[in-house]
Tab-separated table of C-alpha atoms in Angstrom:
chain	number	residue	atom	x	y	z
A	1	UNK	CA	-68.096	35.926	-21.296
A	2	UNK	CA	-64.771	37.240	-22.496
A	3	UNK	CA	-62.845	34.384	-20.821
A	4	UNK	CA	-65.125	31.782	-22.400
A	5	UNK	CA	-64.722	33.397	-25.809
A	6	UNK	CA	-60.925	33.433	-25.520
A	7	UNK	CA	-60.727	29.865	-24.226
A	8	UNK	CA	-62.929	28.547	-27.010
A	9	UNK	CA	-60.968	30.295	-29.774
A	10	UNK	CA	-57.378	30.186	-28.538
A	11	UNK	CA	-56.444	27.317	-30.894
A	12	UNK	CA	-56.249	27.196	-34.663
A	13	UNK	CA	-58.691	25.135	-36.674
A	14	UNK	CA	-56.106	22.360	-36.939
A	15	UNK	CA	-53.043	23.051	-34.732
A	16	UNK	CA	-49.926	20.903	-34.723
A	17	UNK	CA	-49.290	18.692	-31.695
A	18	UNK	CA	-45.885	19.905	-30.497
A	19	UNK	CA	-46.023	19.114	-26.755
A	20	UNK	CA	-47.973	17.170	-24.182
A	21	UNK	CA	-49.762	20.189	-22.756
A	22	UNK	CA	-51.402	21.026	-26.082
A	23	UNK	CA	-52.508	17.415	-26.571
A	24	UNK	CA	-54.145	17.295	-23.112
A	25	UNK	CA	-56.004	20.532	-23.768
A	26	UNK	CA	-57.274	19.434	-27.171
A	27	UNK	CA	-58.003	15.855	-26.099
A	28	UNK	CA	-58.555	15.957	-22.345
A	29	UNK	CA	-58.823	12.880	-20.133
A	30	UNK	CA	-62.348	11.551	-19.840
A	31	UNK	CA	-63.767	12.783	-16.529
A	32	UNK	CA	-67.123	11.010	-16.535
A	33	UNK	CA	-68.821	8.271	-18.509
A	34	UNK	CA	-71.009	10.292	-20.893
A	35	UNK	CA	-68.354	12.826	-21.802
A	36	UNK	CA	-68.031	13.257	-25.573
A	37	UNK	CA	-64.701	14.788	-26.571
A	38	UNK	CA	-62.977	13.378	-29.656
A	39	UNK	CA	-59.871	14.280	-31.626
A	40	UNK	CA	-59.244	13.790	-35.326
A	41	UNK	CA	-55.518	13.534	-35.871
A	42	UNK	CA	-53.738	13.761	-39.239
A	43	UNK	CA	-50.362	12.002	-39.405
A	44	UNK	CA	-48.507	13.683	-42.260
A	45	UNK	CA	-44.862	14.123	-43.182
A	46	UNK	CA	-43.239	17.477	-42.701
A	47	UNK	CA	-42.412	17.796	-46.416
A	48	UNK	CA	-46.100	17.299	-47.331
A	49	UNK	CA	-47.450	20.124	-45.188
A	50	UNK	CA	-48.376	22.520	-48.027
A	51	UNK	CA	-49.632	19.846	-50.399
A	52	UNK	CA	-53.183	18.672	-51.170
A	53	UNK	CA	-53.679	16.237	-48.207
A	54	UNK	CA	-52.938	18.930	-45.630
A	55	UNK	CA	-55.024	21.640	-47.321
A	56	UNK	CA	-57.956	19.252	-47.729
A	57	UNK	CA	-57.790	18.280	-44.037
A	58	UNK	CA	-57.774	21.925	-42.885
A	59	UNK	CA	-60.787	22.743	-45.108
A	60	UNK	CA	-62.669	19.722	-43.714
A	61	UNK	CA	-61.833	20.803	-40.128
A	62	UNK	CA	-63.093	24.356	-40.705
A	63	UNK	CA	-66.346	23.046	-42.180
A	64	UNK	CA	-67.031	20.533	-39.393
A	65	UNK	CA	-65.700	22.356	-36.321
A	66	UNK	CA	-67.656	21.465	-33.166
A	67	UNK	CA	-67.089	21.765	-29.409
A	68	UNK	CA	-66.909	17.982	-28.998
A	69	UNK	CA	-64.718	17.470	-32.047
A	70	UNK	CA	-61.181	18.836	-32.371
A	71	UNK	CA	-58.777	18.555	-35.289
A	72	UNK	CA	-54.958	18.475	-35.194
A	73	UNK	CA	-52.001	17.151	-37.143
A	74	UNK	CA	-48.611	15.735	-36.155
A	75	UNK	CA	-45.202	15.136	-37.766
A	76	UNK	CA	-44.002	11.525	-37.420
A	77	UNK	CA	-40.384	12.655	-37.857
A	78	UNK	CA	-40.543	14.674	-34.629
A	79	UNK	CA	-42.917	12.474	-32.597
A	80	UNK	CA	-41.909	9.014	-33.769
A	81	UNK	CA	-42.705	7.118	-30.554
A	82	UNK	CA	-46.157	8.683	-30.312
A	83	UNK	CA	-47.005	7.901	-33.942
A	84	UNK	CA	-45.675	4.320	-33.778
A	85	UNK	CA	-48.030	3.606	-30.893
A	86	UNK	CA	-51.022	4.460	-33.128
A	87	UNK	CA	-50.014	2.934	-36.467
A	88	UNK	CA	-49.626	-0.762	-37.230
A	89	UNK	CA	-46.125	-1.937	-38.248
A	90	UNK	CA	-47.127	-2.078	-41.932
A	91	UNK	CA	-47.954	1.648	-42.074
A	92	UNK	CA	-44.957	2.913	-40.085
A	93	UNK	CA	-42.639	4.875	-42.332
A	94	UNK	CA	-45.185	4.991	-45.148
A	95	UNK	CA	-45.262	8.304	-47.082
A	96	UNK	CA	-49.069	8.174	-47.316
A	97	UNK	CA	-50.793	10.364	-44.677
A	98	UNK	CA	-53.182	8.681	-42.216
A	99	UNK	CA	-56.110	9.891	-40.114
A	100	UNK	CA	-56.800	8.661	-36.582
A	101	UNK	CA	-59.925	9.405	-34.533
A	102	UNK	CA	-59.224	8.975	-30.792
A	103	UNK	CA	-60.621	9.575	-27.324
A	104	UNK	CA	-58.702	9.494	-24.026
A	105	UNK	CA	-59.995	7.145	-21.338
A	106	UNK	CA	-60.170	7.779	-17.611
A	107	UNK	CA	-56.735	6.168	-17.291
A	108	UNK	CA	-53.998	8.705	-18.144
A	109	UNK	CA	-52.168	8.098	-21.447
A	110	UNK	CA	-54.604	5.332	-22.476
A	111	UNK	CA	-56.664	6.073	-25.599
A	112	UNK	CA	-59.309	4.360	-27.772
A	113	UNK	CA	-58.939	5.086	-31.467
A	114	UNK	CA	-60.083	4.192	-34.988
A	115	UNK	CA	-57.849	4.343	-38.068
A	116	UNK	CA	-59.144	5.130	-41.577
A	117	UNK	CA	-58.310	2.076	-43.617
A	118	UNK	CA	-57.742	3.821	-46.958
A	119	UNK	CA	-55.454	6.528	-45.579
A	120	UNK	CA	-55.812	10.199	-46.441
A	121	UNK	CA	-55.063	11.594	-49.883
A	122	UNK	CA	-57.292	14.665	-49.621
A	123	UNK	CA	-59.769	13.499	-52.256
A	124	UNK	CA	-63.522	13.933	-52.070
A	125	UNK	CA	-63.960	10.217	-51.377
A	126	UNK	CA	-61.692	10.576	-48.320
A	127	UNK	CA	-63.722	13.535	-47.072
A	128	UNK	CA	-67.002	11.620	-47.459
A	129	UNK	CA	-65.590	8.598	-45.652
A	130	UNK	CA	-64.282	10.721	-42.763
A	131	UNK	CA	-67.583	12.620	-42.522
A	132	UNK	CA	-69.502	9.332	-42.290
A	133	UNK	CA	-67.214	7.935	-39.563
A	134	UNK	CA	-67.424	11.125	-37.511
A	135	UNK	CA	-71.232	11.221	-37.648
A	136	UNK	CA	-71.454	7.563	-36.622
A	137	UNK	CA	-69.177	8.305	-33.681
A	138	UNK	CA	-71.204	11.302	-32.540
A	139	UNK	CA	-74.407	9.303	-32.786
A	140	UNK	CA	-73.047	6.251	-30.963
A	141	UNK	CA	-71.160	8.161	-28.264
A	142	UNK	CA	-69.520	5.047	-26.802
A	143	UNK	CA	-65.946	3.774	-26.822
A	144	UNK	CA	-67.086	0.434	-28.293
A	145	UNK	CA	-67.155	2.236	-31.627
A	146	UNK	CA	-63.348	2.338	-31.574
A	147	UNK	CA	-61.550	-0.738	-32.806
A	148	UNK	CA	-58.150	-0.193	-31.148
A	149	UNK	CA	-56.684	0.933	-27.842
A	150	UNK	CA	-53.145	1.887	-26.856
A	151	UNK	CA	-51.060	3.557	-24.157
A	152	UNK	CA	-49.392	6.578	-25.685
A	153	UNK	CA	-45.972	7.901	-24.632
A	154	UNK	CA	-45.542	11.523	-23.680
A	155	UNK	CA	-45.079	13.931	-26.550
A	156	UNK	CA	-41.687	15.595	-26.942
A	157	UNK	CA	-41.666	19.320	-26.330
A	158	UNK	CA	-40.437	20.572	-29.687
A	159	UNK	CA	-40.014	24.132	-28.433
A	160	UNK	CA	-37.812	23.290	-25.454
A	161	UNK	CA	-34.149	23.807	-26.516
A	162	UNK	CA	-32.563	21.841	-23.660
A	163	UNK	CA	-33.534	19.225	-21.117
A	164	UNK	CA	-33.415	21.690	-18.225
A	165	UNK	CA	-36.142	23.861	-19.747
A	166	UNK	CA	-38.370	20.859	-20.384
A	167	UNK	CA	-37.867	19.659	-16.822
A	168	UNK	CA	-38.727	23.142	-15.535
A	169	UNK	CA	-41.909	23.241	-17.592
A	170	UNK	CA	-42.924	19.811	-16.270
A	171	UNK	CA	-42.399	20.952	-12.667
A	172	UNK	CA	-44.438	24.101	-13.271
A	173	UNK	CA	-47.262	22.067	-14.798
A	174	UNK	CA	-47.222	19.659	-11.883
A	175	UNK	CA	-47.317	22.478	-9.318
A	176	UNK	CA	-50.113	24.259	-11.145
A	177	UNK	CA	-52.157	21.068	-11.299
A	178	UNK	CA	-51.693	20.493	-7.576
A	179	UNK	CA	-52.697	24.070	-6.860
A	180	UNK	CA	-55.811	23.917	-9.009
A	181	UNK	CA	-56.999	20.483	-7.900
A	182	UNK	CA	-55.903	20.653	-4.268
A	183	UNK	CA	-56.052	24.198	-3.002
A	184	UNK	CA	-58.792	25.543	-5.241
A	185	UNK	CA	-61.335	22.724	-5.579
A	186	UNK	CA	-60.479	20.124	-2.930
A	187	UNK	CA	-58.815	22.205	-0.241
A	188	UNK	CA	-60.570	20.282	2.535
A	189	UNK	CA	-58.994	17.043	1.349
A	190	UNK	CA	-55.577	18.695	1.284
A	191	UNK	CA	-55.663	19.760	4.922
A	192	UNK	CA	-54.104	16.501	6.277
A	193	UNK	CA	-51.236	16.836	3.786
A	194	UNK	CA	-50.697	20.479	4.739
A	195	UNK	CA	-50.723	19.568	8.436
A	196	UNK	CA	-48.160	16.800	7.850
A	197	UNK	CA	-45.932	19.170	5.878
A	198	UNK	CA	-45.909	21.794	8.606
A	199	UNK	CA	-45.260	19.119	11.254
A	200	UNK	CA	-42.147	17.917	9.417
A	201	UNK	CA	-40.890	21.489	9.058
A	202	UNK	CA	-41.452	22.135	12.765
A	203	UNK	CA	-39.573	18.947	13.762
A	204	UNK	CA	-36.607	19.766	11.541
A	205	UNK	CA	-36.468	23.334	12.843
A	206	UNK	CA	-36.570	22.111	16.446
A	207	UNK	CA	-33.796	19.594	15.827
A	208	UNK	CA	-31.635	22.309	14.258
A	209	UNK	CA	-32.135	24.637	17.239
A	210	UNK	CA	-31.302	21.855	19.731
A	211	UNK	CA	-28.166	20.924	17.827
A	212	UNK	CA	-27.053	24.566	17.587
A	213	UNK	CA	-27.377	25.092	21.342
A	214	UNK	CA	-25.883	21.668	22.102
A	215	UNK	CA	-22.570	22.144	20.245
A	216	UNK	CA	-20.681	23.962	23.084
A	217	UNK	CA	-21.496	21.154	25.542
A	218	UNK	CA	-20.284	18.542	23.085
A	219	UNK	CA	-17.022	20.407	22.626
A	220	UNK	CA	-16.521	20.526	26.370
A	221	UNK	CA	-17.109	16.789	26.549
A	222	UNK	CA	-14.632	16.191	23.763
A	223	UNK	CA	-11.984	18.302	25.507
A	224	UNK	CA	-11.937	15.978	28.537
A	225	UNK	CA	-10.771	12.860	26.592
A	226	UNK	CA	-8.205	15.015	24.833
A	227	UNK	CA	-6.841	16.116	28.202
A	228	UNK	CA	-6.692	12.467	29.248
A	229	UNK	CA	-4.740	11.608	26.092
A	230	UNK	CA	-2.169	14.396	26.512
A	231	UNK	CA	-0.165	12.650	29.298
A	232	UNK	CA	-0.031	9.456	27.205
A	233	UNK	CA	1.418	11.254	24.171
A	234	UNK	CA	3.856	13.072	26.431
A	235	UNK	CA	5.044	9.743	27.835
A	236	UNK	CA	5.687	8.402	24.341
A	237	UNK	CA	7.721	11.477	23.479
A	238	UNK	CA	9.687	11.403	26.732
A	239	UNK	CA	11.055	7.944	25.874
A	240	UNK	CA	13.201	9.442	23.112
A	241	UNK	CA	14.202	12.485	25.177
A	242	UNK	CA	15.081	11.149	28.638
A	243	UNK	CA	18.806	11.433	27.954
A	244	UNK	CA	18.714	15.090	26.849
A	245	UNK	CA	20.233	17.520	29.396
A	246	UNK	CA	17.850	20.427	28.826
A	247	UNK	CA	14.429	18.800	28.932
A	248	UNK	CA	12.620	22.075	29.640
A	249	UNK	CA	13.630	23.548	26.280
A	250	UNK	CA	13.339	20.342	24.207
A	251	UNK	CA	10.027	18.840	25.384
A	252	UNK	CA	7.420	18.845	22.629
A	253	UNK	CA	4.429	16.696	21.935
A	254	UNK	CA	4.724	13.693	19.623
A	255	UNK	CA	2.599	15.389	17.012
A	256	UNK	CA	4.743	18.527	16.977
A	257	UNK	CA	8.175	16.903	16.403
A	258	UNK	CA	7.029	14.466	13.736
A	259	UNK	CA	9.265	14.922	10.704
A	260	UNK	CA	9.384	12.489	7.801
A	261	UNK	CA	13.032	11.521	7.249
A	262	UNK	CA	13.636	8.976	4.471
A	263	UNK	CA	16.818	7.109	3.649
A	264	UNK	CA	18.609	8.124	0.444
A	265	UNK	CA	19.271	4.962	-1.581
A	266	UNK	CA	19.804	4.074	-5.209
A	267	UNK	CA	16.062	3.365	-5.492
A	268	UNK	CA	14.873	6.904	-4.680
A	269	UNK	CA	18.095	8.748	-5.617
A	270	UNK	CA	16.713	10.062	-8.894
A	271	UNK	CA	13.355	11.225	-7.536
A	272	UNK	CA	14.697	12.702	-4.266
A	273	UNK	CA	17.651	14.563	-5.778
A	274	UNK	CA	18.251	14.570	-9.521
A	275	UNK	CA	14.622	15.248	-10.499
A	276	UNK	CA	13.599	17.576	-7.698
A	277	UNK	CA	11.229	20.334	-8.727
A	278	UNK	CA	12.806	23.808	-9.149
A	279	UNK	CA	13.076	25.523	-5.788
A	280	UNK	CA	12.981	22.272	-3.760
A	281	UNK	CA	15.897	21.317	-1.499
A	282	UNK	CA	16.762	17.942	0.043
A	283	UNK	CA	18.363	18.352	3.491
A	284	UNK	CA	20.581	15.296	4.068
A	285	UNK	CA	22.243	14.162	7.304
A	286	UNK	CA	25.112	11.627	7.293
A	287	UNK	CA	24.768	8.814	9.865
A	288	UNK	CA	26.268	5.423	10.624
A	289	UNK	CA	24.714	2.232	11.925
A	290	UNK	CA	25.823	3.075	15.469
A	291	UNK	CA	24.579	6.696	15.459
A	292	UNK	CA	21.541	6.284	13.215
A	293	UNK	CA	18.724	6.400	15.807
A	294	UNK	CA	20.243	9.135	17.951
A	295	UNK	CA	21.209	11.428	15.097
A	296	UNK	CA	17.891	11.094	13.239
A	297	UNK	CA	15.951	12.010	16.403
A	298	UNK	CA	18.209	14.993	16.994
A	299	UNK	CA	18.009	15.967	13.320
A	300	UNK	CA	14.198	15.877	13.353
A	301	UNK	CA	14.184	17.989	16.521
A	302	UNK	CA	16.447	20.643	14.993
A	303	UNK	CA	14.712	20.961	11.609
A	304	UNK	CA	11.150	20.877	12.926
A	305	UNK	CA	10.779	24.732	13.068
A	306	UNK	CA	11.234	24.921	9.266
A	307	UNK	CA	8.890	22.066	8.315
A	308	UNK	CA	6.267	24.654	7.402
A	309	UNK	CA	8.249	25.155	4.189
A	310	UNK	CA	6.885	22.565	1.746
A	311	UNK	CA	9.936	22.984	-0.515
A	312	UNK	CA	12.202	21.230	2.024
A	313	UNK	CA	12.614	17.439	2.041
A	314	UNK	CA	14.520	15.582	4.740
A	315	UNK	CA	16.556	12.389	4.365
A	316	UNK	CA	19.616	10.602	5.784
A	317	UNK	CA	22.599	8.856	4.210
A	318	UNK	CA	24.069	5.703	5.736
A	319	UNK	CA	27.860	6.051	5.577
A	320	UNK	CA	28.283	2.320	6.002
A	321	UNK	CA	26.740	1.867	2.537
A	322	UNK	CA	27.361	5.068	0.594
A	323	UNK	CA	30.478	6.684	2.078
A	324	UNK	CA	32.177	6.876	-1.310
A	325	UNK	CA	29.343	9.012	-2.730
A	326	UNK	CA	29.774	11.588	0.033
A	327	UNK	CA	33.537	11.699	-0.436
A	328	UNK	CA	33.119	12.334	-4.163
A	329	UNK	CA	30.636	15.103	-3.482
A	330	UNK	CA	32.765	16.814	-0.817
A	331	UNK	CA	35.651	17.127	-3.230
A	332	UNK	CA	33.812	20.138	-4.655
A	333	UNK	CA	33.797	21.788	-1.200
A	334	UNK	CA	37.614	22.094	-1.000
A	335	UNK	CA	39.361	25.421	-1.131
A	336	UNK	CA	40.892	24.312	-4.427
A	337	UNK	CA	37.952	23.108	-6.449
A	338	UNK	CA	39.069	19.462	-6.349
A	339	UNK	CA	41.674	17.616	-4.261
A	340	UNK	CA	44.339	15.287	-5.573
A	341	UNK	CA	44.264	11.544	-5.294
A	342	UNK	CA	46.957	11.606	-2.626
A	343	UNK	CA	44.906	13.905	-0.432
A	344	UNK	CA	41.894	11.680	-1.005
A	345	UNK	CA	43.839	8.689	0.264
A	346	UNK	CA	44.948	10.619	3.363
A	347	UNK	CA	41.321	11.460	4.101
A	348	UNK	CA	40.068	7.928	3.523
A	349	UNK	CA	39.617	7.234	7.217
A	350	UNK	CA	37.835	10.489	8.000
A	351	UNK	CA	34.602	10.461	9.967
A	352	UNK	CA	31.718	12.246	8.222
A	353	UNK	CA	29.131	11.465	10.878
A	354	UNK	CA	26.859	14.440	11.548
A	355	UNK	CA	27.529	16.248	8.285
A	356	UNK	CA	24.404	17.953	6.882
A	357	UNK	CA	24.080	18.904	3.236
A	358	UNK	CA	21.353	20.987	1.598
A	359	UNK	CA	21.141	19.623	-1.951
A	360	UNK	CA	19.489	21.574	-4.761
A	361	UNK	CA	19.042	18.974	-7.478
A	362	UNK	CA	17.740	21.351	-10.145
A	363	UNK	CA	20.485	24.015	-9.937
A	364	UNK	CA	23.217	21.486	-8.983
A	365	UNK	CA	24.679	23.000	-5.838
A	366	UNK	CA	24.841	22.130	-2.153
A	367	UNK	CA	25.436	23.900	1.158
A	368	UNK	CA	27.497	22.239	3.881
A	369	UNK	CA	27.069	22.072	7.665
A	370	UNK	CA	30.012	20.738	9.678
A	371	UNK	CA	29.450	19.275	13.153
A	372	UNK	CA	30.543	21.189	16.203
A	373	UNK	CA	33.257	18.691	17.181
A	374	UNK	CA	34.742	18.970	13.677
A	375	UNK	CA	34.902	22.748	13.983
A	376	UNK	CA	36.660	22.517	17.346
A	377	UNK	CA	39.269	20.107	15.949
A	378	UNK	CA	39.838	22.365	12.944
A	379	UNK	CA	40.361	25.330	15.259
A	380	UNK	CA	42.850	23.320	17.279
A	381	UNK	CA	44.641	22.277	14.092
A	382	UNK	CA	44.785	25.869	12.896
A	383	UNK	CA	46.111	26.965	16.283
A	384	UNK	CA	48.789	24.264	16.312
A	385	UNK	CA	49.795	25.129	12.757
A	386	UNK	CA	50.202	28.811	13.664
A	387	UNK	CA	52.344	27.877	16.667
A	388	UNK	CA	54.500	25.626	14.538
A	389	UNK	CA	55.004	28.416	12.036
A	390	UNK	CA	56.185	30.664	14.812
A	391	UNK	CA	58.707	27.958	15.805
A	392	UNK	CA	60.013	27.798	12.257
A	393	UNK	CA	58.351	24.541	11.189
A	394	UNK	CA	55.493	25.969	9.137
A	395	UNK	CA	55.592	23.442	6.317
A	396	UNK	CA	55.366	20.428	8.573
A	397	UNK	CA	52.509	21.958	10.601
A	398	UNK	CA	50.550	22.760	7.494
A	399	UNK	CA	50.891	19.260	6.228
A	400	UNK	CA	49.855	17.702	9.527
A	401	UNK	CA	46.832	19.958	9.962
A	402	UNK	CA	43.588	18.353	8.809
A	403	UNK	CA	41.908	19.579	5.675
A	404	UNK	CA	38.654	21.557	6.064
A	405	UNK	CA	36.635	18.649	4.738
A	406	UNK	CA	38.473	15.862	6.482
A	407	UNK	CA	36.211	15.806	9.539
A	408	UNK	CA	37.348	14.992	13.093
A	409	UNK	CA	39.948	12.354	12.174
A	410	UNK	CA	40.839	11.751	15.816
A	411	UNK	CA	37.352	10.551	16.706
A	412	UNK	CA	35.531	7.684	15.036
A	413	UNK	CA	31.766	7.171	15.191
A	414	UNK	CA	32.220	4.153	17.455
A	415	UNK	CA	34.177	6.237	20.014
A	416	UNK	CA	31.501	8.951	20.241
A	417	UNK	CA	29.232	8.809	23.253
A	418	UNK	CA	25.506	9.470	23.015
A	419	UNK	CA	26.004	12.941	24.437
A	420	UNK	CA	28.738	13.747	21.928
A	421	UNK	CA	26.621	12.344	19.092
A	422	UNK	CA	23.747	14.668	19.954
A	423	UNK	CA	26.117	17.606	20.211
A	424	UNK	CA	27.191	17.060	16.601
A	425	UNK	CA	24.042	18.849	15.420
A	426	UNK	CA	24.199	21.787	17.816
A	427	UNK	CA	23.199	25.072	16.130
A	428	UNK	CA	21.765	23.236	13.143
A	429	UNK	CA	18.557	25.250	13.542
A	430	UNK	CA	20.528	28.482	13.101
A	431	UNK	CA	22.141	27.027	9.994
A	432	UNK	CA	18.686	26.163	8.627
A	433	UNK	CA	17.590	29.777	9.150
A	434	UNK	CA	20.596	31.007	7.188
A	435	UNK	CA	19.776	28.441	4.489
A	436	UNK	CA	16.283	29.866	4.057
A	437	UNK	CA	17.710	33.394	3.996
A	438	UNK	CA	20.040	32.352	1.158
A	439	UNK	CA	23.282	33.598	2.745
A	440	UNK	CA	25.136	30.255	2.967
A	441	UNK	CA	28.064	29.444	0.718
A	442	UNK	CA	27.107	27.329	-2.268
A	443	UNK	CA	29.250	24.638	-3.843
A	444	UNK	CA	28.313	23.974	-7.444
A	445	UNK	CA	28.843	20.582	-9.076
A	446	UNK	CA	28.931	19.806	-12.802
A	447	UNK	CA	26.938	16.608	-12.250
A	448	UNK	CA	25.769	14.558	-9.294
A	449	UNK	CA	27.875	11.496	-8.433
A	450	UNK	CA	26.369	8.079	-8.970
A	451	UNK	CA	24.960	6.319	-5.925
A	452	UNK	CA	25.724	2.596	-6.084
């Protein structure tokens, strides 16, 4: 008894249609043919709520309240699509309130309705006309009494602040309807659907278990092709290392010794040197056309242990094209800061093959690595100069001795054998370690030379 009392009095005499759920409860879908459930709807502007038309409609609803007859009102400003489906084009946007009497059909969203022709001003004549139409409808009890039909859009939920909340409410309504209709009233009809649902869950769970236990076997199968591919990659790497004397210490896979070494040209000179990010260093090796392939392979082999450092970039300089740029840069590596033009002419025929420079483009300095053969020749020159000084010819010996940055003048790149070319970069890996430790001598330059 209490539930029936609450359900029959939970709405106001004339509530406002603010969402679809309220409309379906006030005007439910017709379940059977002789069902009599009608709604009297007042379409009134929001600014006219407290005026005479609204007050007159509420008083009429309280005087004629019945179980089969419900009253409500709606704002066209907030439910424009819903209202436009009920009103003819001539009355849309009109400030005069209108009254619609409607009944939902068995098809969802489809309604039969009748519109008061004179509108609703709240006068006694309007009340008498509405009372007459309502009585005729209750006596007839058939949808042929209605003169119009329409398919109404869903009402906007005026109390939902965002789309997510409205979507959540719609899902909850859908689930509750399924629960009431399926599991409460027609649970026998829902048994095939429940059985299908559990079957799908069981199949998915079984597939997951099989895949989980099958992963180790698949990994073992994948390891066999990888073992087959290892000799092939080793063969590719051995092609570039057959002429190395110590193959046991130098053999690595092709994937391990891959180092990207780009050529420094006038195209990428600005990006690879002058505009390097702070903290980045470009490690440059000087090569010629004759020693290019051999030295680059040896260079990549020596610098590979430090490729984990993303701040290092590797490139090579072709002396056949850009020898003058290297000579201008090495002038800053002299014991006096710069050498004279006469000394530059004496060193014009020097061989810079195998020189490695670590260039810091942001802070404008470089570190220098001299090849092993160059160091040996310098030691010999220093030894000969000391002997000449002991013999009393110190000035001539000092002038004949090569400058520190005039590399191995006795040997040209064309006279170097492959073995000697590879030996140019001996101990470069130790020099790279000292570079990362920051203990190498730095030669600062006021500006980088132009690369033509």
